Coordinates of C-alpha atoms in Angstrom, one line a residue:
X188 CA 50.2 94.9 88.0
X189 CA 48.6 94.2 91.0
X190 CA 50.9 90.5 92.7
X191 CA 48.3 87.8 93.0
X192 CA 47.4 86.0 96.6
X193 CA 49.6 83.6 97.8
X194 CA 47.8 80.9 98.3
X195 CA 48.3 80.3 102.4
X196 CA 49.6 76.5 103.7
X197 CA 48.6 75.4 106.9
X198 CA 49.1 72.0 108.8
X199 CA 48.3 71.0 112.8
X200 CA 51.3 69.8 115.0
X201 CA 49.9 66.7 117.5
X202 CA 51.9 67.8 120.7
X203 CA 54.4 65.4 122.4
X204 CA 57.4 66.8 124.3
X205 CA 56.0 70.3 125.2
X206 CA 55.6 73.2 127.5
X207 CA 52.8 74.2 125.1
X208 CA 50.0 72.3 126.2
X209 CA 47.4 73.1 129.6
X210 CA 47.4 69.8 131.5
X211 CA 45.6 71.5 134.6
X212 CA 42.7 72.4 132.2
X213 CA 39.4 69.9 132.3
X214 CA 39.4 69.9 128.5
X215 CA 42.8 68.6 128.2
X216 CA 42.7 65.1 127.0
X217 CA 45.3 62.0 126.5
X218 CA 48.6 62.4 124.1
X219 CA 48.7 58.5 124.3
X220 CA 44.6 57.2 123.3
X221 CA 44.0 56.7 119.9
X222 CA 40.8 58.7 120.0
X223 CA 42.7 61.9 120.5
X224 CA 44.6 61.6 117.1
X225 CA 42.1 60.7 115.6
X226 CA 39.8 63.5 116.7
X227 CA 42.8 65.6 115.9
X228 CA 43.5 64.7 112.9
X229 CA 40.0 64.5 111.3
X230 CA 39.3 67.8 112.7
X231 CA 42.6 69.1 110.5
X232 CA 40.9 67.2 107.3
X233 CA 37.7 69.0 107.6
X234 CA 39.3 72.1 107.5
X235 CA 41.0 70.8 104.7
X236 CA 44.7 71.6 106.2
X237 CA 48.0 70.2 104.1
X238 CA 49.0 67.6 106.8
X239 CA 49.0 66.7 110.5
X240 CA 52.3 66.5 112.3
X241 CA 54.0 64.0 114.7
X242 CA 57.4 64.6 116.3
X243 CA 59.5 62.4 118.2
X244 CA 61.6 61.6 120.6
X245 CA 64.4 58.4 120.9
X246 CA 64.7 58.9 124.4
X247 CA 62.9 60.5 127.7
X248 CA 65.1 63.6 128.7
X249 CA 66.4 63.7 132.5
X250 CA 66.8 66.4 134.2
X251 CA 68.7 66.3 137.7
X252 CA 68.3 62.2 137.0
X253 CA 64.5 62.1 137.0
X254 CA 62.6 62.0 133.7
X255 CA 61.8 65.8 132.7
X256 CA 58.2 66.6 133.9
X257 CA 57.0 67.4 130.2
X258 CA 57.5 64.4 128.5
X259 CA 54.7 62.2 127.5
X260 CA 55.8 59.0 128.1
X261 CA 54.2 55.7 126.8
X262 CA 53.7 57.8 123.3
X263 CA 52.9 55.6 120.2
X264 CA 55.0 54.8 117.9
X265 CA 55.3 57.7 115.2
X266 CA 55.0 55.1 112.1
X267 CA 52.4 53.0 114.0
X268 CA 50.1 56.3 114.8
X269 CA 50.5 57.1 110.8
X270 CA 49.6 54.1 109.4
X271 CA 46.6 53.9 112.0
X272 CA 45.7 57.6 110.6
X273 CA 45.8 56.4 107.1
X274 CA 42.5 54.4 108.0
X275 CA 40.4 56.7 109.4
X276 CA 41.1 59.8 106.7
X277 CA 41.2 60.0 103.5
X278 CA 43.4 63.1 102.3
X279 CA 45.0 64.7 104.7
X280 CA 49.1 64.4 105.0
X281 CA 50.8 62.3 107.5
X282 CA 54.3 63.4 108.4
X283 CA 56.6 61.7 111.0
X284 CA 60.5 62.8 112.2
X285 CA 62.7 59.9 111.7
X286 CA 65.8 59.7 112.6
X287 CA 68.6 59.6 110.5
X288 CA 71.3 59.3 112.6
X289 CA 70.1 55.9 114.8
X290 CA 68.4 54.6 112.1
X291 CA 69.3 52.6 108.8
X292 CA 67.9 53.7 105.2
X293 CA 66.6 50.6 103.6
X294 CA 64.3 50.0 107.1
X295 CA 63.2 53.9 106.9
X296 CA 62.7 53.9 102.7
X297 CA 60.7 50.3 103.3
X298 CA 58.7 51.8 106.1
X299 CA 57.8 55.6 104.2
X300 CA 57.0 53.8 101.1
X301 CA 54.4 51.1 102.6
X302 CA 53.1 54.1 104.7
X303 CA 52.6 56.0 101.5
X304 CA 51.0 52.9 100.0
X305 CA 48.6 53.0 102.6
X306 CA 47.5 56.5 102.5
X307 CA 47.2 56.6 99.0
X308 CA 50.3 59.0 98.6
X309 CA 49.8 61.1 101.9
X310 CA 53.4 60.6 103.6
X311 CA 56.0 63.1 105.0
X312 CA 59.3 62.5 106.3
X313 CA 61.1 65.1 108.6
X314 CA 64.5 63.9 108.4
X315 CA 66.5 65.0 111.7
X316 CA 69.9 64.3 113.3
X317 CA 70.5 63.8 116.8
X318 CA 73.6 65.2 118.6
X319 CA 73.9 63.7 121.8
X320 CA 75.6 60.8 123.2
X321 CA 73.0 60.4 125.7
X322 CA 70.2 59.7 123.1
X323 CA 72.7 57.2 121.3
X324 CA 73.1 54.6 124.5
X325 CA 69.6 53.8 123.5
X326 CA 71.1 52.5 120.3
X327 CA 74.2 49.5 119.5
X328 CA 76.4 52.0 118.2
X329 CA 76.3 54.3 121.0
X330 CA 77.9 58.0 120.8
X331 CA 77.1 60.3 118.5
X332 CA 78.4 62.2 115.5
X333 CA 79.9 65.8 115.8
X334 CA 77.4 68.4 113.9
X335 CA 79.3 68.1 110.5
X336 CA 79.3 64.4 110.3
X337 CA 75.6 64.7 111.4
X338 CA 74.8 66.6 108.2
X339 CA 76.9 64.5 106.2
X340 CA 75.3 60.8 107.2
X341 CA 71.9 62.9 107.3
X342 CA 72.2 63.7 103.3
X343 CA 74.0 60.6 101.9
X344 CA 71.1 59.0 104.2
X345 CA 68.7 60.8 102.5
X346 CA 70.1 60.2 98.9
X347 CA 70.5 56.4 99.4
X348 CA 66.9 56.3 100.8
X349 CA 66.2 58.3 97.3
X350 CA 68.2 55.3 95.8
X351 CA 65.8 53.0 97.0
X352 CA 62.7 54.5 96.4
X353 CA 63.8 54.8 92.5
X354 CA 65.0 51.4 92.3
X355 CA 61.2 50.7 91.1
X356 CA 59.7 52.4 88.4
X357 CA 56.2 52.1 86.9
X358 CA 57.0 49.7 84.2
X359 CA 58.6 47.1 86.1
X360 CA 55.8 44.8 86.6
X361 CA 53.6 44.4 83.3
X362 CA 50.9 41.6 82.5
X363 CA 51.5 38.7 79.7
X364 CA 49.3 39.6 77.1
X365 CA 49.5 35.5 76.5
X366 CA 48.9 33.8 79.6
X367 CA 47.8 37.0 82.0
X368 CA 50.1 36.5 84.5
X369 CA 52.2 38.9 85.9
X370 CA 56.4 39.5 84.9
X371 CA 58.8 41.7 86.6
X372 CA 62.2 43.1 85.7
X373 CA 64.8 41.3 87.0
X374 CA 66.1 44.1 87.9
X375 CA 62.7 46.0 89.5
X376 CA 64.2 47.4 93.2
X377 CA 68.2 46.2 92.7
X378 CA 70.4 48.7 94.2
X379 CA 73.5 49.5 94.8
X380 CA 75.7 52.3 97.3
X381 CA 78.7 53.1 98.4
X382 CA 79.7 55.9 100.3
X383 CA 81.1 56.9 103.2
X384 CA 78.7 56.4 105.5
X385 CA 76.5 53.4 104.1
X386 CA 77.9 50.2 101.8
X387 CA 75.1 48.3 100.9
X388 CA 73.3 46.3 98.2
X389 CA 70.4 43.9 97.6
X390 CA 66.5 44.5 96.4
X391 CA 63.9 47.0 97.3
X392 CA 61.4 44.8 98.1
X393 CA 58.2 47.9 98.3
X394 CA 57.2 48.9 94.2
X395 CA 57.0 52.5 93.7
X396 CA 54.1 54.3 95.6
X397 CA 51.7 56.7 94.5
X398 CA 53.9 59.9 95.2
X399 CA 57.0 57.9 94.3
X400 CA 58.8 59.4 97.4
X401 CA 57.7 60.9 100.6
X402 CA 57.5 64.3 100.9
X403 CA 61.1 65.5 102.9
X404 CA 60.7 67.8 105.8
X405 CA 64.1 69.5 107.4
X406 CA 64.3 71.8 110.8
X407 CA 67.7 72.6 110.9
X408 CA 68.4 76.1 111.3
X409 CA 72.2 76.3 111.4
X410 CA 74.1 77.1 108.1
X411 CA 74.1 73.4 107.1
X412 CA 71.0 72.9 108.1
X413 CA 69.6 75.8 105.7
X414 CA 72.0 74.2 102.9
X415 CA 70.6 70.7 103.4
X416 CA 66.8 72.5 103.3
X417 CA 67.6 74.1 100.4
X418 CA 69.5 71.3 98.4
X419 CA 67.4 68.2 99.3
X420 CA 63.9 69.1 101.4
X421 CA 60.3 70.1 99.7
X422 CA 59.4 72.1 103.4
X423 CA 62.1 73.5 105.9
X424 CA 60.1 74.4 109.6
X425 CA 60.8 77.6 110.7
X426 CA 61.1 79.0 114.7
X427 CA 61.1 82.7 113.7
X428 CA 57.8 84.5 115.1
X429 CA 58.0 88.1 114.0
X430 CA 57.6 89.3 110.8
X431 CA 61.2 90.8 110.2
X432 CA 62.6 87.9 111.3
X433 CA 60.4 85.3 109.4
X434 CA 61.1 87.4 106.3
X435 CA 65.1 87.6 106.6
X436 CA 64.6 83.2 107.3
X437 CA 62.5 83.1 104.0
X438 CA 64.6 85.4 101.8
X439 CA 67.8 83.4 102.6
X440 CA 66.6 79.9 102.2
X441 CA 64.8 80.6 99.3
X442 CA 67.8 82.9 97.7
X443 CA 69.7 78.9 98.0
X444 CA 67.5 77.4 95.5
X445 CA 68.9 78.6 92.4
X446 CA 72.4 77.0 93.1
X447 CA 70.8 73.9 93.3
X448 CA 68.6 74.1 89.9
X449 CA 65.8 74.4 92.0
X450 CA 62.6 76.9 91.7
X451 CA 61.5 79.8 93.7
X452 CA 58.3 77.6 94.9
X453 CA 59.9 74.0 95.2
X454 CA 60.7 74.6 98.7
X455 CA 57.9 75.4 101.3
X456 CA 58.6 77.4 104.5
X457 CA 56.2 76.7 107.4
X458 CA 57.2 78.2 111.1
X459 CA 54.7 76.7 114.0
X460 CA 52.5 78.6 115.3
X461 CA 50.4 79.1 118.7
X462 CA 47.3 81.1 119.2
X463 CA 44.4 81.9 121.4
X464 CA 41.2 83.2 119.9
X465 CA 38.5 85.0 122.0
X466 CA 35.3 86.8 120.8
X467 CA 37.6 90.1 121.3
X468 CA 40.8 90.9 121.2
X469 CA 41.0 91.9 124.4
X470 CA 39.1 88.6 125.6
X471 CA 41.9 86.9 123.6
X472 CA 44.5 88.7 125.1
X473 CA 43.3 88.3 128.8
X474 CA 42.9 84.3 128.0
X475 CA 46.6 84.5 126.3
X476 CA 47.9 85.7 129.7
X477 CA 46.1 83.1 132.0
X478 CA 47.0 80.5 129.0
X479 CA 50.5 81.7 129.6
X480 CA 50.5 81.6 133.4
X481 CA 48.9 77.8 133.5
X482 CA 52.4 76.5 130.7
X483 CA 54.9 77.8 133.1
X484 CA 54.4 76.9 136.9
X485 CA 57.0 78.0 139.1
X486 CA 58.9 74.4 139.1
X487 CA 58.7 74.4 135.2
X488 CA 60.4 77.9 134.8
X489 CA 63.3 76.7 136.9
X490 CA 63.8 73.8 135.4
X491 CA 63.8 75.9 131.9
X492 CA 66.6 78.9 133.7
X493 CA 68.5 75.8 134.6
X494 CA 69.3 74.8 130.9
X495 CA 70.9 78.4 130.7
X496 CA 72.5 78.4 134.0
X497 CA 73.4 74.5 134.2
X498 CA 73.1 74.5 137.6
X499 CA 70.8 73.0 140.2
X500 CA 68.4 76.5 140.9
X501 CA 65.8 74.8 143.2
X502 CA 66.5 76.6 146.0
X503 CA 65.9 79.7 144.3
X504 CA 61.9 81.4 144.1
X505 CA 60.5 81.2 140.9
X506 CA 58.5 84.4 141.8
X507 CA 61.9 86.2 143.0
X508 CA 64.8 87.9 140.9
X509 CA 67.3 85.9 138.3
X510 CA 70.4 84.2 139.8
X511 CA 73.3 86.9 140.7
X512 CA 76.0 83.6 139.9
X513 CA 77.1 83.2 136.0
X514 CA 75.9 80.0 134.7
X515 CA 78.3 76.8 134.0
X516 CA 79.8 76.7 130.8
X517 CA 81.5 73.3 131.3
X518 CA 80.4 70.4 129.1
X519 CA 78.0 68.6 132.1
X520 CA 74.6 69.2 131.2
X521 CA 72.5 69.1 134.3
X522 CA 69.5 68.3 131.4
X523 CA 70.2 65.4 129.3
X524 CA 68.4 64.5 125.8
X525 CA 67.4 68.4 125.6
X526 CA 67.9 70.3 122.2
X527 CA 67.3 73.4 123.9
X528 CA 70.7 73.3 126.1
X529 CA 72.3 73.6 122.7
X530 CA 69.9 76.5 121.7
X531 CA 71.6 78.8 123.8
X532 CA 75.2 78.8 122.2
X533 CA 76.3 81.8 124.6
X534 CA 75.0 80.4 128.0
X535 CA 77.0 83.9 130.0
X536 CA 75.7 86.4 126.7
X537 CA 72.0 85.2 127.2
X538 CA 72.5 85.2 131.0
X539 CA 73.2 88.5 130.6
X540 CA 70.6 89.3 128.5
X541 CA 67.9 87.8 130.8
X542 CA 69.3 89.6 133.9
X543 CA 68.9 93.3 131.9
X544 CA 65.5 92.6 130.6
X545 CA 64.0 91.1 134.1
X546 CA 65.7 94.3 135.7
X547 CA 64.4 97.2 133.1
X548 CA 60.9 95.1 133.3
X549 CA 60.2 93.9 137.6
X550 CA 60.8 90.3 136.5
X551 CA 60.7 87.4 138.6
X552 CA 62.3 84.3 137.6
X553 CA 58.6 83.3 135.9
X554 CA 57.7 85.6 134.5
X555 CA 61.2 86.3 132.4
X556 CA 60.6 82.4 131.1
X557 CA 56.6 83.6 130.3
X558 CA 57.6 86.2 128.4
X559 CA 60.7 85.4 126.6
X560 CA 59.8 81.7 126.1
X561 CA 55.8 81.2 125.7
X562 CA 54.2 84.0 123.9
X563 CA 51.5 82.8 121.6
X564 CA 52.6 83.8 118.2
X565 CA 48.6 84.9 117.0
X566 CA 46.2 86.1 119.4
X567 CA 42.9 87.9 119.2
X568 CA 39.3 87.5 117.3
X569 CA 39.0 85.0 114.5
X570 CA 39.1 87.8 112.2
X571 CA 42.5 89.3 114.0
X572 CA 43.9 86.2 113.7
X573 CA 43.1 85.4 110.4
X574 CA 44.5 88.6 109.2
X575 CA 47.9 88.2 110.7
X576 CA 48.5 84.7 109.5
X577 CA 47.6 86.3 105.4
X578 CA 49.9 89.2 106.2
X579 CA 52.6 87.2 107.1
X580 CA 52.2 85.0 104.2
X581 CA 51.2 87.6 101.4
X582 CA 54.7 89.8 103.2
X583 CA 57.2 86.6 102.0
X584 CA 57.4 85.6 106.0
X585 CA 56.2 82.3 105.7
X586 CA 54.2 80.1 103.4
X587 CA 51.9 79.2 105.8
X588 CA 51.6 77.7 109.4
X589 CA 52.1 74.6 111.4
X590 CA 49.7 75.2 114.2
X591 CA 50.2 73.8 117.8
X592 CA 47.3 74.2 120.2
X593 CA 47.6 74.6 123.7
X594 CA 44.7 72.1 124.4
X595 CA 45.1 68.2 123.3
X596 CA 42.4 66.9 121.2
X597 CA 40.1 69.6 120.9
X598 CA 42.3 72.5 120.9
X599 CA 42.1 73.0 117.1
X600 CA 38.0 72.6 116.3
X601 CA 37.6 76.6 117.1
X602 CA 40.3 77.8 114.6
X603 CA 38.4 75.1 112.3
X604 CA 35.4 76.6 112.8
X605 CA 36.0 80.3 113.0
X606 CA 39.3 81.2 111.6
X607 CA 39.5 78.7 108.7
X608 CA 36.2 80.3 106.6
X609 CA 37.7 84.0 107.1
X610 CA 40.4 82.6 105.3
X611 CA 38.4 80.7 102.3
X612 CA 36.3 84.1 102.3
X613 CA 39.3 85.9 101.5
X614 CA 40.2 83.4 98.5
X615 CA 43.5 82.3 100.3
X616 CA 42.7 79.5 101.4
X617 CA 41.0 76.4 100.0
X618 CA 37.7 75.0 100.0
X619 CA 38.4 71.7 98.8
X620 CA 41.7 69.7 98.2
X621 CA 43.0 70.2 94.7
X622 CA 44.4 66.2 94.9
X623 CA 44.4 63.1 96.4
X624 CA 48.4 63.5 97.5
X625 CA 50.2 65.6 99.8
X626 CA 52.3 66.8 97.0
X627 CA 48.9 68.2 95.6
X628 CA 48.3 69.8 98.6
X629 CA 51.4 71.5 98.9
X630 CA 51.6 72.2 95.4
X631 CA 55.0 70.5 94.9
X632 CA 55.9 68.1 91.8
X633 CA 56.1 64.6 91.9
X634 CA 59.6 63.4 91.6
X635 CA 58.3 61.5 88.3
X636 CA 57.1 64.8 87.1
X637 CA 58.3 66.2 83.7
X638 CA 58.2 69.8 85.5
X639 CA 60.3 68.6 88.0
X640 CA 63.4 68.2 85.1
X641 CA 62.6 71.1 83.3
X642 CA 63.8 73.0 86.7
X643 CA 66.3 71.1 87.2
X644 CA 68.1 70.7 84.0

């Protein structure tokens, strides 16, 4: 029997704190004017994507004491951006990373659930932690939690924010048939929790919205991040970019479900993605490499060595050969508020690395960070491109794409336009939403769903 398409998922990532996007190129517009979400985002609707995408960030980074040259700062609010969204679309999914380590559940639930209100059912919420005491001087309590705590206040968060949200249910308020006027339960959005990270008590004071919760995004990739993915999250973001890879993430998330009462297809796995399209693919790749070129200039690829070495590299060339000194493995960071100085858990093993591969290859200093750190994952002819992304999807790598543009607002009208109708052509991807709710879209159930118990139980 011949497997039937997999029906591909793809959603459009509004850039923030990047080294993806081409601010040297005229079409490059604001990350801050309203006009350039929503250009992005109703350009995602019309190609009828899942959701659009907004990360963010608690505080500025620093790097040698000055604000790190890629942030955008005087970025939006991420809720205030969503809600403005909600205005001026009509189905396409809004999705925002709160935090749940400097934030409190009953101002998060009350804030997902009006936004959900609003868009008629179309919120997300990717729940992150935050590891650094640096970040946390923004906040009263100050410090931060080591990473097991982290995952602990981040699921009890998580299940007392559930708490709330199910404190209302649909009959709650009802009409007397007598007099017309409306009743509620006295005990409509009354909660109660205590746990080790949060006592509280009172009323929900937001009724039940249209998906009854938001949709929950995780992006943890450490052991308990994949258990927390696979015990509590609908979608789980992925960072693998080959095929092998993306199919060992996806067979080992997904093989969590089961111990958790949960189905095959109740958790969605979506890596982001870049690309370049040309005419060609050799136009595509040429325009990949000056694309590649114009992200890393020679100040930002020592500023990215220098979260390896932790050391002050400016005197070194950018277009001359990797540092002969090891890097610093004390806990001074020379970058401060960067996830990626804890991406590299083996700062002398990936030192090392770097050194063979910029020998075996004649690379400088830039173009080791071009090539190890900024290769678009899809590159070539709308067709090309649109033939990767099915592979990967139909091959159990992924279930579909979060794409990030290099260009900021327009970046993602040509995939629109050229890569999007290859894909409806080839019946894996739709032509119309099947819902009004991101649930819908995603094809996940709602949490009121009878489904959903079945599975469960």
């Amino acid at each position: 029997m011949t497997k039937p398409l997999k029906q591909i998922h793809l959603a459009a990532h509004f850039p923030g704190v990047n080294n993806t996007t081409v601010w040297s190129d005229p079409a490059a517009g604001s990350h801050i004017e309203f006009g350039s979400f929503v250009h992005f985002a109703r350009t995602a609707e019309r190609a009828k994507f899942d959701f659009l995408f907004l990360a963010e960030g608690l505080r500025l980074r620093e790097h040698g004491g000055r604000i790190y040259d890629l942030d955008v700062v005087g970025r939006p609010d991420t809720f205030t951006v969503l809600a403005a969204l909600a205005a001026v679309t009509e189905r396409l999914g809004l999705t925002g990373t709160i935090n749940s380590t400097f934030n409190e559940p009953y101002e998060v639930a009350r804030q997902f659930a009006s936004l959900d209100h609003l868009s008629g059912g179309r919120s997300a919420w990717n729940v992150v932690t935050s590891w650094d005491a640096f970040t946390g001087e923004n906040f009263r309590r100050g410090g931060f939690l080591p990473q097991d705590e982290r995952y602990s206040r981040a699921k009890e968060f998580l299940a007392t924010a559930g708490e709330l949200f199910d404190s209302w249910r649909g009959d709650e308020i009802v009409a007397d048939p007598a007099t017309g006027t409306f009743l509620r339960d006295a005990k409509a959005g009354s909660f109660v929790h205590t746990g080790q990270h949060f006592d509280i008590h009172g009323r929900f004071n937001v009724p039940r919205s249209p998906q009854g919760r938001p949709v929950i995004f995780q992006a943890g990739d450490s052991e308990e991040g994949r258990e927390f993915a696979a015990s509590d999250a609908d979608a789980i973001f992925s960072r693998y970019a080959t095929l092998e890879e993306g199919q060992a993430f996806y067979t080992d998330v997904k093989n969590r479900l089961a111990k958790y009462g949960r189905g095959h297809d109740q958790l969605k796995i979506l890596p982001a993605a870049t690309f370049v399209l040309g005419d060609t693919d050799a136009e595509a790749e040429e325009l990949a490499k000056e694309v590649r070129r114009q992200q890393v200039s020679g100040a930002t690829a020592i500023r990215h060595l220098e979260f390896v070495w932790n050391r002050d590299l400016s005197a070194y060339d950018p277009d001359g050969p990797l540092p002969d000194i090891d890097p610093d493995i004390s806990e001074h960071h020379i970058a401060r508020g960067r996830a990626q100085v804890r991406m590299y858990r083996d700062p002398l093993a990936t030192a090392h690395a770097w050194r063979e591969q910029a020998a075996a290859n004649n690379w400088s200093i830039r173009d080791l960070v071009i090539e190890t750190g900024n290769r678009q994952n899809f590159v070539g002819s709308p067709a090309t491109v649109a033939r990767t992304i099915d592979d990967f999807v139909q091959a159990d790598a992924s279930d579909g794409f979060i794409l990030v543009p290099h260009l900021t607002p327009g970046g993602l009208d040509a995939f629109a336009d050229k890569v999007v109708p290859l894909l409806q052509e080839q019946g894996v991807f739709r032509t119309e939403y099947e819902g009004p709710t991101l649930r819908d879209h995603l094809g996940i159930a709602h949490p009121d769903d009878p489904r959903r118990a079945r599975v469960a139980s």
